[in-house]
Coordinates of C-alpha atoms in Angstrom, one line a residue:
Chain E
M74 CA 0.0 0.0 0.0
S75 CA 1.5 3.3 -1.0
T76 CA 1.1 6.0 1.6
E77 CA 0.8 9.1 -0.6
K78 CA -2.4 7.7 -2.1
Q79 CA -4.2 8.1 1.2
P80 CA -3.8 11.6 2.5
L81 CA -7.3 11.7 3.9
R82 CA -6.8 8.4 5.7
R83 CA -3.6 9.6 7.3
K84 CA -5.1 12.9 8.3
L85 CA -8.0 11.1 9.9
D86 CA -5.6 8.8 11.7
K87 CA -3.8 11.9 13.1
L88 CA -7.1 13.1 14.3
F89 CA -8.0 9.8 16.0
I90 CA -7.4 11.1 19.6
P91 CA -9.0 14.5 19.2
L92 CA -12.0 12.9 17.5
T93 CA -12.5 10.2 20.1
V94 CA -11.8 12.2 23.2
G95 CA -12.9 15.6 22.2
P96 CA -16.7 15.2 22.0
T97 CA -16.8 13.5 25.4
L98 CA -14.7 16.2 27.0
L99 CA -16.8 19.0 25.5
W100 CA -20.0 17.2 26.5
I101 CA -18.9 16.7 30.1
A102 CA -17.6 20.2 30.4
A103 CA -20.9 21.6 29.2
I104 CA -23.0 19.4 31.4
I105 CA -20.9 19.4 34.5
V106 CA -18.5 22.3 34.7
Y107 CA -21.1 24.9 33.7
P108 CA -23.8 23.8 36.2
T109 CA -21.1 23.6 38.9
V110 CA -19.9 27.1 38.3
K111 CA -23.5 28.3 38.2
L112 CA -24.1 26.5 41.5
I113 CA -21.3 28.4 43.2
I114 CA -22.4 31.7 41.8
N115 CA -26.0 31.0 42.8
S116 CA -24.9 30.3 46.4
F117 CA -23.8 33.9 46.8
Q118 CA -27.1 35.2 45.4
F119 CA -30.6 35.8 46.6
R120 CA -33.7 36.5 44.6
N121 CA -35.1 39.8 45.5
P122 CA -38.9 39.2 46.0
V123 CA -39.8 42.6 44.8
T124 CA -37.8 42.9 41.6
N125 CA -37.3 39.2 41.0
E126 CA -33.7 39.9 40.3
M127 CA -30.8 37.8 41.7
E128 CA -28.8 39.9 44.0
F129 CA -25.3 39.3 45.4
V130 CA -25.5 38.7 49.1
G131 CA -22.1 37.3 49.9
L132 CA -22.1 34.5 52.5
R133 CA -25.6 35.4 53.8
N134 CA -27.2 32.2 52.4
F135 CA -24.7 30.0 54.3
E136 CA -25.1 32.1 57.4
R137 CA -28.9 31.9 57.4
L138 CA -29.0 28.2 56.8
L139 CA -26.2 26.9 59.1
F140 CA -26.0 29.4 62.0
A141 CA -28.5 30.5 64.5
R142 CA -29.7 34.1 64.3
E143 CA -30.9 34.2 67.9
G144 CA -29.4 32.6 71.0
A145 CA -32.5 30.6 71.6
N146 CA -32.1 28.8 68.3
A147 CA -28.4 28.0 68.8
A148 CA -27.0 24.6 69.3
F149 CA -23.3 24.1 70.0
G150 CA -20.8 26.2 68.1
G151 CA -23.5 28.7 67.1
F152 CA -25.0 26.4 64.6
S153 CA -28.7 26.5 64.2
Q154 CA -30.7 23.7 65.9
E155 CA -32.3 22.8 62.6
F156 CA -28.9 22.3 61.0
V157 CA -27.6 20.2 63.9
A158 CA -30.8 18.1 64.0
I159 CA -30.7 17.3 60.3
T160 CA -27.0 16.6 60.3
R161 CA -27.6 14.2 63.3
N162 CA -30.4 12.5 61.3
T163 CA -28.1 12.1 58.3
I164 CA -25.4 10.6 60.4
V165 CA -27.8 8.1 62.0
Y166 CA -29.4 7.2 58.7
V167 CA -26.1 6.8 56.8
G168 CA -24.2 5.3 59.7
F169 CA -26.7 2.5 60.5
S170 CA -27.6 1.8 56.9
V171 CA -24.0 1.5 55.8
T172 CA -22.9 -0.6 58.8
I173 CA -25.8 -3.0 58.7
S174 CA -25.7 -3.5 54.9
F175 CA -21.9 -3.9 55.0
V176 CA -22.0 -6.6 57.7
L177 CA -24.9 -8.4 56.0
G178 CA -23.3 -8.0 52.5
L179 CA -20.0 -9.3 53.7
G180 CA -21.7 -12.4 55.2
I181 CA -23.7 -13.0 52.0
A182 CA -20.6 -12.5 49.8
L183 CA -18.7 -15.0 51.9
L184 CA -21.5 -17.6 51.6
L185 CA -21.8 -17.0 47.8
H186 CA -18.1 -17.3 47.4
K187 CA -18.3 -21.0 48.5
D188 CA -18.3 -23.6 45.9
L189 CA -22.0 -24.2 45.9
K190 CA -24.2 -25.7 43.2
G191 CA -26.6 -23.1 41.8
R192 CA -24.3 -20.3 43.0
S193 CA -25.1 -18.2 39.9
W194 CA -28.8 -18.6 40.5
F195 CA -28.4 -17.3 44.1
R196 CA -26.3 -14.4 42.9
T197 CA -29.0 -13.4 40.4
A198 CA -31.7 -13.5 43.1
V199 CA -29.6 -11.5 45.5
I200 CA -28.9 -8.8 43.0
V201 CA -32.4 -7.8 42.0
P202 CA -33.5 -5.4 44.8
W203 CA -30.6 -3.1 43.8
I204 CA -31.6 -2.8 40.2
L205 CA -35.3 -1.9 40.8
P206 CA -36.2 1.8 40.6
Y207 CA -35.5 3.3 44.0
V208 CA -38.8 5.1 43.9
M209 CA -40.6 1.8 43.5
S210 CA -38.6 0.2 46.3
G211 CA -39.3 3.2 48.5
L212 CA -43.1 3.0 47.8
M213 CA -43.0 -0.7 48.2
W214 CA -41.5 -0.4 51.7
R215 CA -44.0 2.4 52.6
W216 CA -46.7 -0.1 51.7
M217 CA -45.0 -2.8 53.7
F218 CA -44.9 -0.5 56.7
Q219 CA -48.4 0.9 56.2
A220 CA -50.2 1.0 59.5
D221 CA -53.6 -0.6 58.7
F222 CA -53.1 -2.8 55.6
G223 CA -49.3 -3.2 55.5
A224 CA -47.7 -6.6 55.3
I225 CA -45.6 -6.2 58.4
N226 CA -48.4 -5.3 60.7
G227 CA -50.6 -7.9 59.0
A228 CA -48.0 -10.7 59.4
L229 CA -47.2 -9.8 63.0
Q230 CA -50.9 -9.7 63.9
Q231 CA -51.7 -12.9 62.1
M232 CA -48.9 -14.6 63.9
G233 CA -50.2 -13.2 67.2
V234 CA -47.0 -11.2 68.0
I235 CA -48.9 -7.9 68.4
S236 CA -52.5 -7.1 69.0
G237 CA -52.7 -3.5 67.8
N238 CA -51.2 -2.0 64.7
I239 CA -47.8 -0.3 65.0
P240 CA -47.8 3.1 63.2
F241 CA -44.3 2.7 61.8
L242 CA -44.1 5.7 59.6
S243 CA -45.8 8.2 61.9
N244 CA -43.5 7.7 64.8
G245 CA -40.1 9.5 64.5
A246 CA -37.8 6.8 65.7
L247 CA -39.7 4.0 64.0
A248 CA -39.8 5.9 60.7
M249 CA -36.1 6.3 60.8
A250 CA -35.7 2.6 61.5
A251 CA -38.1 1.8 58.6
L252 CA -36.0 4.0 56.3
I253 CA -32.9 2.2 57.3
V254 CA -34.5 -1.2 56.7
A255 CA -35.4 -0.1 53.1
D256 CA -32.0 1.3 52.5
V257 CA -30.3 -1.9 53.7
W258 CA -32.7 -3.8 51.5
V259 CA -31.8 -1.8 48.4
F260 CA -28.0 -1.5 48.9
T261 CA -26.8 -4.8 50.4
P262 CA -26.6 -6.3 46.9
F263 CA -24.2 -3.6 45.9
I264 CA -21.9 -4.5 48.8
V265 CA -22.2 -8.2 47.8
I266 CA -21.2 -7.6 44.2
I267 CA -18.2 -5.5 45.1
L268 CA -17.0 -7.9 47.8
L269 CA -17.5 -11.0 45.7
A270 CA -15.2 -9.5 43.1
G271 CA -12.6 -8.8 45.8
L272 CA -12.9 -12.4 47.1
Q273 CA -11.9 -13.7 43.7
N274 CA -8.4 -12.1 44.3
V275 CA -7.7 -14.2 47.3
P276 CA -5.3 -17.0 46.3
E277 CA -6.9 -20.4 47.1
Q278 CA -3.5 -21.9 48.1
L279 CA -3.3 -19.6 51.0
Y280 CA -6.4 -21.1 52.5
D281 CA -4.9 -24.6 52.2
A282 CA -1.7 -23.4 53.8
A283 CA -3.7 -21.8 56.6
E284 CA -5.7 -25.0 57.1
V285 CA -2.5 -27.0 57.4
D286 CA -1.3 -24.6 60.0
G287 CA -4.5 -25.3 61.9
A288 CA -5.6 -21.7 61.7
S289 CA -9.1 -21.0 63.1
R290 CA -11.9 -19.8 60.8
W291 CA -11.6 -16.3 62.3
S292 CA -7.9 -16.2 61.9
R293 CA -8.2 -17.5 58.3
F294 CA -10.6 -14.6 57.6
W295 CA -8.5 -12.0 59.3
N296 CA -5.1 -13.0 58.0
V297 CA -5.8 -14.4 54.6
T298 CA -9.1 -13.0 53.3
Y299 CA -9.1 -9.5 54.8
P300 CA -5.8 -8.2 53.4
F301 CA -6.9 -9.1 49.9
L302 CA -10.4 -7.8 50.4
K303 CA -9.3 -4.4 51.8
P304 CA -9.4 -2.5 48.4
S305 CA -12.9 -3.8 47.7
I306 CA -14.0 -2.9 51.2
M307 CA -12.7 0.6 50.6
V308 CA -14.6 0.9 47.3
A309 CA -17.8 -0.4 48.7
L310 CA -17.8 1.8 51.8
T311 CA -16.8 5.0 50.0
I312 CA -19.4 4.7 47.3
R313 CA -22.1 3.6 49.8
I314 CA -21.4 6.5 52.1
I315 CA -21.3 9.1 49.4
F316 CA -24.4 7.9 47.6
D317 CA -26.4 7.5 50.8
L318 CA -25.5 11.0 51.8
R319 CA -26.9 12.4 48.5
A320 CA -29.7 10.0 47.6
L321 CA -33.1 11.5 48.0
D322 CA -35.4 8.9 46.4
L323 CA -36.1 6.6 49.3
V324 CA -36.5 9.3 51.9
W325 CA -38.7 11.4 49.7
V326 CA -41.2 8.8 48.9
M327 CA -41.2 6.9 52.2
T328 CA -41.5 9.6 54.7
G329 CA -40.9 12.9 52.9
G330 CA -38.6 13.8 55.8
G331 CA -41.4 13.4 58.4
P332 CA -43.1 12.9 60.7
G333 CA -42.2 16.5 61.6
K334 CA -38.5 16.6 60.8
A335 CA -37.7 13.2 62.3
T336 CA -36.3 11.8 59.1
E337 CA -35.2 15.0 57.4
V338 CA -31.7 14.4 56.0
W339 CA -29.3 16.5 54.0
A340 CA -30.6 15.4 50.6
S341 CA -34.3 16.1 51.5
W342 CA -33.4 19.4 53.2
L343 CA -31.5 20.5 50.1
Y344 CA -34.4 19.5 47.9
R345 CA -37.0 21.2 50.1
T346 CA -35.0 24.4 50.4
A347 CA -34.4 24.6 46.7
Q348 CA -37.7 23.5 45.4
V349 CA -40.5 24.1 47.9
F350 CA -39.3 27.6 48.8
N351 CA -38.3 28.2 45.2
S352 CA -35.2 29.9 46.3
P353 CA -32.2 29.1 44.2
G354 CA -29.7 30.9 46.5
P355 CA -30.1 29.0 49.7
G356 CA -30.6 25.7 47.8
A357 CA -27.3 26.3 46.0
A358 CA -25.6 27.2 49.3
L359 CA -26.6 23.8 50.7
G360 CA -25.4 22.2 47.4
V361 CA -22.0 23.8 47.9
V362 CA -21.8 22.5 51.4
L363 CA -22.8 19.0 50.3
L364 CA -20.1 19.2 47.6
V365 CA -17.5 20.2 50.1
V366 CA -18.5 17.5 52.6
T367 CA -18.4 14.9 49.8
F368 CA -14.9 15.8 48.7
A369 CA -13.8 16.0 52.4
I370 CA -15.1 12.4 53.0
V371 CA -13.5 11.1 49.8
A372 CA -10.2 12.8 50.7
T373 CA -10.3 11.4 54.3
L374 CA -11.0 7.9 53.1
Y375 CA -8.3 8.3 50.5
K376 CA -5.9 9.4 53.2
I377 CA -6.7 6.5 55.5
F378 CA -6.6 3.8 52.9
G379 CA -4.2 5.5 50.5
E380 CA -6.1 4.3 47.5
S381 CA -8.5 6.0 45.2
P382 CA -11.9 4.2 45.1
Y383 CA -11.5 4.2 41.3
E384 CA -8.1 2.5 41.3
A385 CA -8.9 -0.6 43.2
Chain V
M147 CA -9.7 -34.2 42.5
S148 CA -6.9 -35.6 44.6
T149 CA -6.1 -32.3 46.2
K150 CA -9.8 -32.0 47.1
K151 CA -9.8 -35.4 48.6
S152 CA -6.7 -34.8 50.7
R153 CA -8.1 -31.5 51.8
L154 CA -11.2 -33.3 52.9
D155 CA -9.1 -35.9 54.7
R156 CA -7.2 -33.2 56.5
L157 CA -10.4 -31.5 57.5
R158 CA -11.8 -34.8 58.7
R159 CA -8.7 -35.5 60.8
S160 CA -8.7 -32.0 62.2
L161 CA -12.2 -32.6 63.3
G162 CA -11.3 -35.9 64.8
L163 CA -13.6 -37.9 62.5
E164 CA -12.2 -41.4 62.0
T165 CA -14.6 -43.1 59.6
D166 CA -15.8 -42.1 56.1
N167 CA -19.4 -42.6 57.1
E168 CA -19.7 -39.6 59.3
W169 CA -21.1 -36.5 57.6
P170 CA -18.1 -34.5 56.5
S171 CA -18.0 -31.0 57.7
V172 CA -17.7 -29.7 54.2
V173 CA -21.2 -31.0 53.5
R174 CA -22.5 -29.7 56.7
E175 CA -21.0 -26.3 56.0
R176 CA -22.6 -26.3 52.5
L177 CA -25.9 -27.2 53.9
G178 CA -25.6 -24.4 56.4
A179 CA -24.8 -22.0 53.5
Y180 CA -27.8 -23.1 51.6
V181 CA -30.1 -22.7 54.6
L182 CA -28.8 -19.2 55.3
L183 CA -28.9 -18.1 51.7
S184 CA -32.4 -19.4 51.3
V185 CA -33.7 -17.6 54.4
Y186 CA -32.1 -14.4 53.2
L187 CA -33.7 -14.8 49.8
V188 CA -37.1 -15.5 51.1
V189 CA -36.9 -12.4 53.3
I190 CA -35.6 -10.0 50.6
W191 CA -38.0 -11.3 47.9
F192 CA -41.1 -11.1 50.2
P193 CA -41.6 -7.3 49.6
I194 CA -41.5 -7.8 45.8
Y195 CA -44.0 -10.7 46.2
Y196 CA -46.2 -8.4 48.3
I197 CA -46.2 -5.6 45.8
F198 CA -46.9 -8.1 43.1
I199 CA -49.9 -9.6 44.8
T200 CA -51.1 -6.1 45.6
S201 CA -51.0 -5.3 41.9
I202 CA -53.3 -8.3 41.1
K203 CA -55.8 -7.7 43.9
P204 CA -59.0 -5.7 43.3
S205 CA -58.9 -2.4 45.2
A206 CA -61.5 -3.6 47.7
E207 CA -59.3 -6.6 48.7
V208 CA -56.3 -4.4 49.1
L209 CA -58.0 -2.4 51.8
S210 CA -59.7 -5.2 53.7
L211 CA -58.8 -7.1 56.8
P212 CA -57.3 -9.6 57.6
I213 CA -54.7 -9.1 54.9
T214 CA -54.6 -11.8 52.3
F215 CA -51.1 -13.1 51.4
I216 CA -52.5 -15.1 48.6
P217 CA -55.0 -13.1 46.5
R218 CA -58.5 -14.4 46.8
D219 CA -59.6 -12.9 43.6
P220 CA -56.7 -12.2 41.2
T221 CA -57.3 -9.8 38.4
I222 CA -55.3 -7.9 35.8
G223 CA -57.8 -5.0 36.1
N224 CA -55.2 -2.7 37.7
Y225 CA -52.9 -3.1 34.8
V226 CA -55.6 -2.4 32.3
D227 CA -56.7 0.6 34.3
I228 CA -53.4 2.3 34.4
F229 CA -53.0 2.1 30.6
T230 CA -56.6 3.2 29.9
N231 CA -57.3 5.8 32.6
R232 CA -53.8 7.1 33.0
P233 CA -51.2 7.7 30.3
F234 CA -49.0 4.8 31.2
D235 CA -48.4 4.2 27.5
N236 CA -46.9 7.7 27.3
Y237 CA -44.8 7.2 30.4
T238 CA -43.5 3.9 29.2
I239 CA -42.6 5.3 25.8
N240 CA -40.8 8.3 27.4
S241 CA -38.9 5.9 29.7
V242 CA -37.9 3.7 26.7
I243 CA -36.8 6.7 24.5
I244 CA -34.9 8.5 27.2
A245 CA -33.1 5.4 28.6
T246 CA -32.3 4.1 25.1
T247 CA -31.0 7.4 23.7
T248 CA -28.9 8.0 26.8
T249 CA -27.5 4.5 26.5
V250 CA -26.6 4.9 22.9
I251 CA -24.8 8.3 23.5
C252 CA -23.0 7.0 26.5
V253 CA -21.9 3.7 25.0
T254 CA -20.7 5.4 21.7
L255 CA -18.8 8.2 23.3
G256 CA -17.7 6.1 26.2
T257 CA -16.3 3.3 24.0
L258 CA -14.3 5.7 21.7
T259 CA -13.0 7.8 24.6
G260 CA -12.2 4.8 26.8
Y261 CA -10.2 3.2 24.0
S262 CA -8.1 6.3 23.5
F263 CA -7.4 6.6 27.2
S264 CA -6.5 3.0 27.3
R265 CA -4.1 3.0 24.3
Y266 CA -2.6 6.5 23.9
D267 CA -0.5 8.8 25.9
F268 CA -1.5 12.3 25.0
M269 CA -1.2 15.7 26.6
G270 CA -2.7 15.6 30.1
N271 CA -4.4 12.3 29.6
K272 CA -4.1 11.3 33.2
T273 CA -5.5 14.6 34.5
L274 CA -8.3 14.4 31.9
L275 CA -9.3 10.9 32.9
L276 CA -9.2 11.8 36.6
S277 CA -11.4 14.8 36.0
I278 CA -13.9 12.8 34.0
V279 CA -14.1 10.2 36.7
G280 CA -14.0 12.8 39.4
A281 CA -17.0 14.4 37.9
R282 CA -19.0 11.4 39.2
M283 CA -18.1 12.5 42.7
I284 CA -20.1 15.7 42.4
P285 CA -23.4 15.0 44.2
P286 CA -26.0 15.3 41.5
I287 CA -28.6 16.6 43.9
A288 CA -26.4 19.6 44.6
L289 CA -26.9 20.5 41.0
I290 CA -30.7 20.3 40.7
V291 CA -31.1 24.1 41.0
P292 CA -28.5 25.0 38.2
F293 CA -29.9 22.1 36.0
F294 CA -33.4 23.5 36.4
Q295 CA -32.3 27.0 35.5
I296 CA -30.3 25.8 32.5
M297 CA -33.1 23.6 31.1
S298 CA -35.6 26.4 31.6
S299 CA -33.4 28.8 29.6
P300 CA -30.5 27.0 27.9
P301 CA -27.4 29.1 27.4
L302 CA -26.2 29.6 23.8
I303 CA -28.8 27.4 22.2
G304 CA -31.7 28.9 24.1
G305 CA -32.6 31.2 21.2
I306 CA -33.0 28.2 18.9
T307 CA -34.7 25.6 21.0
G308 CA -36.5 27.7 23.7
S309 CA -37.0 26.1 27.0
L310 CA -36.0 22.5 27.4
Y311 CA -38.1 22.2 30.6
D312 CA -40.6 19.3 30.4
T313 CA -38.9 17.7 27.3
R314 CA -37.4 14.3 26.9
L315 CA -34.2 16.0 25.6
A316 CA -33.7 17.7 29.0
L317 CA -33.6 14.3 30.7
I318 CA -31.4 12.7 28.0
L319 CA -28.9 15.5 28.4
T320 CA -29.0 15.2 32.2
Y321 CA -28.7 11.5 32.3
T322 CA -25.5 11.6 30.2
F323 CA -24.1 13.5 33.1
F324 CA -24.6 10.5 35.3
N325 CA -23.6 7.9 32.8
L326 CA -21.0 9.2 30.4
P327 CA -18.1 9.4 33.0
F328 CA -19.0 6.0 34.2
A329 CA -19.1 4.6 30.6
V330 CA -15.6 6.0 29.9
W331 CA -14.3 4.4 33.0
I332 CA -15.7 0.9 32.5
M333 CA -14.6 0.9 28.8
K334 CA -11.2 2.2 29.6
N335 CA -10.7 -0.6 32.1
Y336 CA -12.1 -3.1 29.7
F337 CA -9.8 -2.1 26.9
D338 CA -6.9 -2.3 29.4
G339 CA -7.6 -6.0 29.5
V340 CA -7.5 -6.4 25.7
P341 CA -3.9 -7.1 24.7
E342 CA -2.2 -4.2 22.9
S343 CA -0.4 -6.6 20.6
L344 CA -3.7 -7.0 18.7
D345 CA -3.8 -3.4 17.7
E346 CA -0.1 -3.4 16.8
Q347 CA -0.5 -6.5 14.6
A348 CA -3.4 -4.8 12.8
R349 CA -1.4 -1.7 12.3
I350 CA 1.5 -3.7 10.9
D351 CA -0.9 -5.3 8.5
G352 CA -1.7 -1.9 7.2
C353 CA -4.9 -1.0 9.1
S354 CA -5.5 2.6 10.0
R355 CA -6.1 3.4 13.7
W356 CA -9.8 3.6 12.9
E357 CA -9.8 0.2 11.1
A358 CA -7.8 -1.4 13.9
F359 CA -10.3 -0.1 16.4
F360 CA -13.5 -1.0 14.5
K361 CA -12.4 -4.3 12.9
I362 CA -10.2 -5.9 15.5
I363 CA -10.7 -4.3 19.0
L364 CA -14.4 -3.4 19.0
P365 CA -15.6 -7.0 18.3
M366 CA -13.6 -8.1 21.3
A367 CA -15.1 -5.5 23.6
K368 CA -18.7 -6.8 23.3
P369 CA -19.0 -8.0 26.9
G370 CA -17.7 -4.6 28.2
I371 CA -20.1 -2.8 25.9
A372 CA -22.9 -5.0 27.1
A373 CA -22.1 -4.2 30.8
T374 CA -21.9 -0.5 30.1
A375 CA -25.1 -0.5 28.1
I376 CA -27.1 -2.5 30.7
L377 CA -26.0 -0.3 33.6
A378 CA -26.5 3.0 31.7
F379 CA -30.0 1.8 30.7
I380 CA -31.0 0.8 34.2
F381 CA -29.6 4.0 35.8
S382 CA -31.5 6.2 33.3
W383 CA -34.6 4.1 33.6
N384 CA -34.7 4.3 37.4
E385 CA -33.7 7.9 37.8
F386 CA -36.2 9.9 39.8
V387 CA -35.1 13.2 41.3
F388 CA -34.1 15.0 38.1
A389 CA -37.1 13.7 36.3
L390 CA -39.2 15.1 39.1
V391 CA -37.6 18.6 38.8
L392 CA -37.3 18.8 35.1
T393 CA -40.6 17.5 33.9
S394 CA -44.2 18.3 34.6
S395 CA -46.5 16.5 32.2
E396 CA -46.9 13.2 30.4
T397 CA -45.0 14.5 27.4
A398 CA -41.7 13.9 29.2
Q399 CA -42.5 12.3 32.6
T400 CA -41.0 8.8 33.1
L401 CA -42.3 5.7 34.9
P402 CA -40.7 6.4 38.3
I403 CA -42.5 9.7 38.3
A404 CA -45.7 8.1 37.1
V405 CA -45.5 5.7 40.0
S406 CA -44.9 8.4 42.6
L407 CA -48.0 10.3 41.2
F408 CA -50.3 7.6 42.8
V409 CA -49.4 9.1 46.2
A410 CA -51.8 11.9 46.9
D411 CA -51.5 13.9 50.1
D412 CA -53.5 11.7 52.4
F413 CA -54.6 8.8 50.2
V414 CA -52.6 6.3 48.3
D415 CA -54.1 4.2 45.5
W416 CA -52.1 1.1 46.4
A417 CA -53.5 -1.4 43.9
H418 CA -52.8 0.8 40.9
L419 CA -49.5 2.0 42.4
A420 CA -48.4 -1.6 42.7
A421 CA -49.3 -2.3 39.1
G422 CA -47.4 0.8 37.9
G423 CA -44.5 -0.2 40.1
M424 CA -44.4 -3.6 38.6
I425 CA -44.3 -2.1 35.1
A426 CA -41.4 0.2 36.2
A427 CA -39.6 -2.8 37.7
V428 CA -39.7 -4.9 34.5
P429 CA -36.3 -4.0 33.0
G430 CA -34.6 -4.3 36.4
I431 CA -36.0 -7.8 37.0
L432 CA -35.4 -9.0 33.4
F433 CA -31.8 -7.6 33.3
G434 CA -31.2 -9.0 36.7
L435 CA -32.4 -12.5 35.7
F436 CA -30.8 -12.7 32.3
F437 CA -27.7 -10.5 32.3
Q438 CA -26.6 -10.8 35.9
Q439 CA -23.0 -11.7 35.0
Y440 CA -22.6 -8.6 32.8
I441 CA -23.9 -6.4 35.6
V442 CA -21.4 -7.9 38.0
S443 CA -18.5 -7.8 35.6
G444 CA -19.3 -4.2 34.6
L445 CA -19.5 -3.1 38.2
T446 CA -16.5 -4.9 39.4
Q447 CA -14.4 -3.1 36.8
G448 CA -14.7 0.0 38.9
A449 CA -18.1 1.4 38.3
V450 CA -20.4 3.4 40.4
K451 CA -24.1 3.5 40.7
E452 CA -26.1 6.6 41.3

């Protein structure tokens, strides 16, 4: 093949990288960089109710949302009670959900890693809750926990465990527990998948060696499995924490943040602030805070484990 | 086989079992695993069963006591109702168009870009890849306000298209934001696993970069593409928050929104909601049952779900 006959071909070849990478970069820049910049600008603005114009207000949005204006409202450090309460709810929700689904997911992954017949069938059945629409899962659990005709009250009553109905979703603590149950139900499969992949990295011979040495089951897990599983654990936990922090779907359809503000978390607070009060400024300010918190969590986990969740 | 046997023997000895007749602990352990897994599955599948039986009960039975766990009077009426009395055909079409288009865009761009990142060293490629992947770290919910503003009056193209609010296009554009970085990442990892010598051989044989990519590498990347496509489709199909903010009528609303619309302030139409929920759940259940291995392989190559 003579080369001078194909000038176009060679030109196209030279353009291979710009043509394959360029469109994606432009697309992502347009759809992520621009909104992010707009978010930051918005966070310093407030819509004047009279003129309907956006006015620059400096840090006032942040101040109004996070700090108490009067002493009576103040919690520790001058933060507003609302902010402290919602942050506490978020920590309870994320903390319990992630811990329970992690422990459960690890157990299921260890079971599924065994050389069982029908393992792939089990894996399929385990995975499904995670790929259903979250909204549907949230409503499904709301229906399960429904006071009069829900399955949980129904089953407990028919088994004679309780005599009256338990109003799961209209009691603050119970509503939070119900949310956690739904969250664990949805996200345990995700932990299972990630940990199963990690388990495949554990060399089988090491188990045999450990057995010969008479290592106990616990010491086999701790000394053989765990070191190889660590990167996957890191990935699973990081993604779980970050996504729980920002996910609105389940909370919104199950409790809407209620009763009262008992299950209001960061994501629902942000949505309510931005949407219900139709105020782009304060909503954006919360968005910025969430952005900063997310990056702080990622950076902290990265520092502790020394590995990016995307490189494991 | 022999190693398995000796392993079993060792185990037997370590447990102090002398004869072959005793039930080996391996078997006992497996039985235990089956029991535990089965209990877990029954518990996690029960809610899905409950929403399914609710969807085939007449409304009166749904709100009657005691609760029936096997429907007395099964019917497909709820399904018929949501397609005749509510625009579920529109919602379904919207969901299909939006999820499919998003998937095609993300797979096309993600495959090309992922390949270049996997094969070529170019200016700032590491930084660029890191920023693309890092874009996934931005909490989408933080961006609902700017997205709403941008879709209501799009910059640059606003004069031509007018508002994108309540259009399928708005959701397609938005969902590429979730899925494109993720597609690039999966495909890059996937191509990393395809030997580079294949491209080199093709180039020596006189193929251009494009030909080497399309004729040799792309056909080998089918499993990676399948994984990316399935996950991108499911993520777009299931998305709720942006659809809630960016649409307001059946011209663009998707199934997750349609399902949530059954919840009125103090009354929920559970029978019809359950039917709508089952419709929305169909792709998830089908993909889960038939393409589970692709989902697992896609995710374990470093992907993230929103």
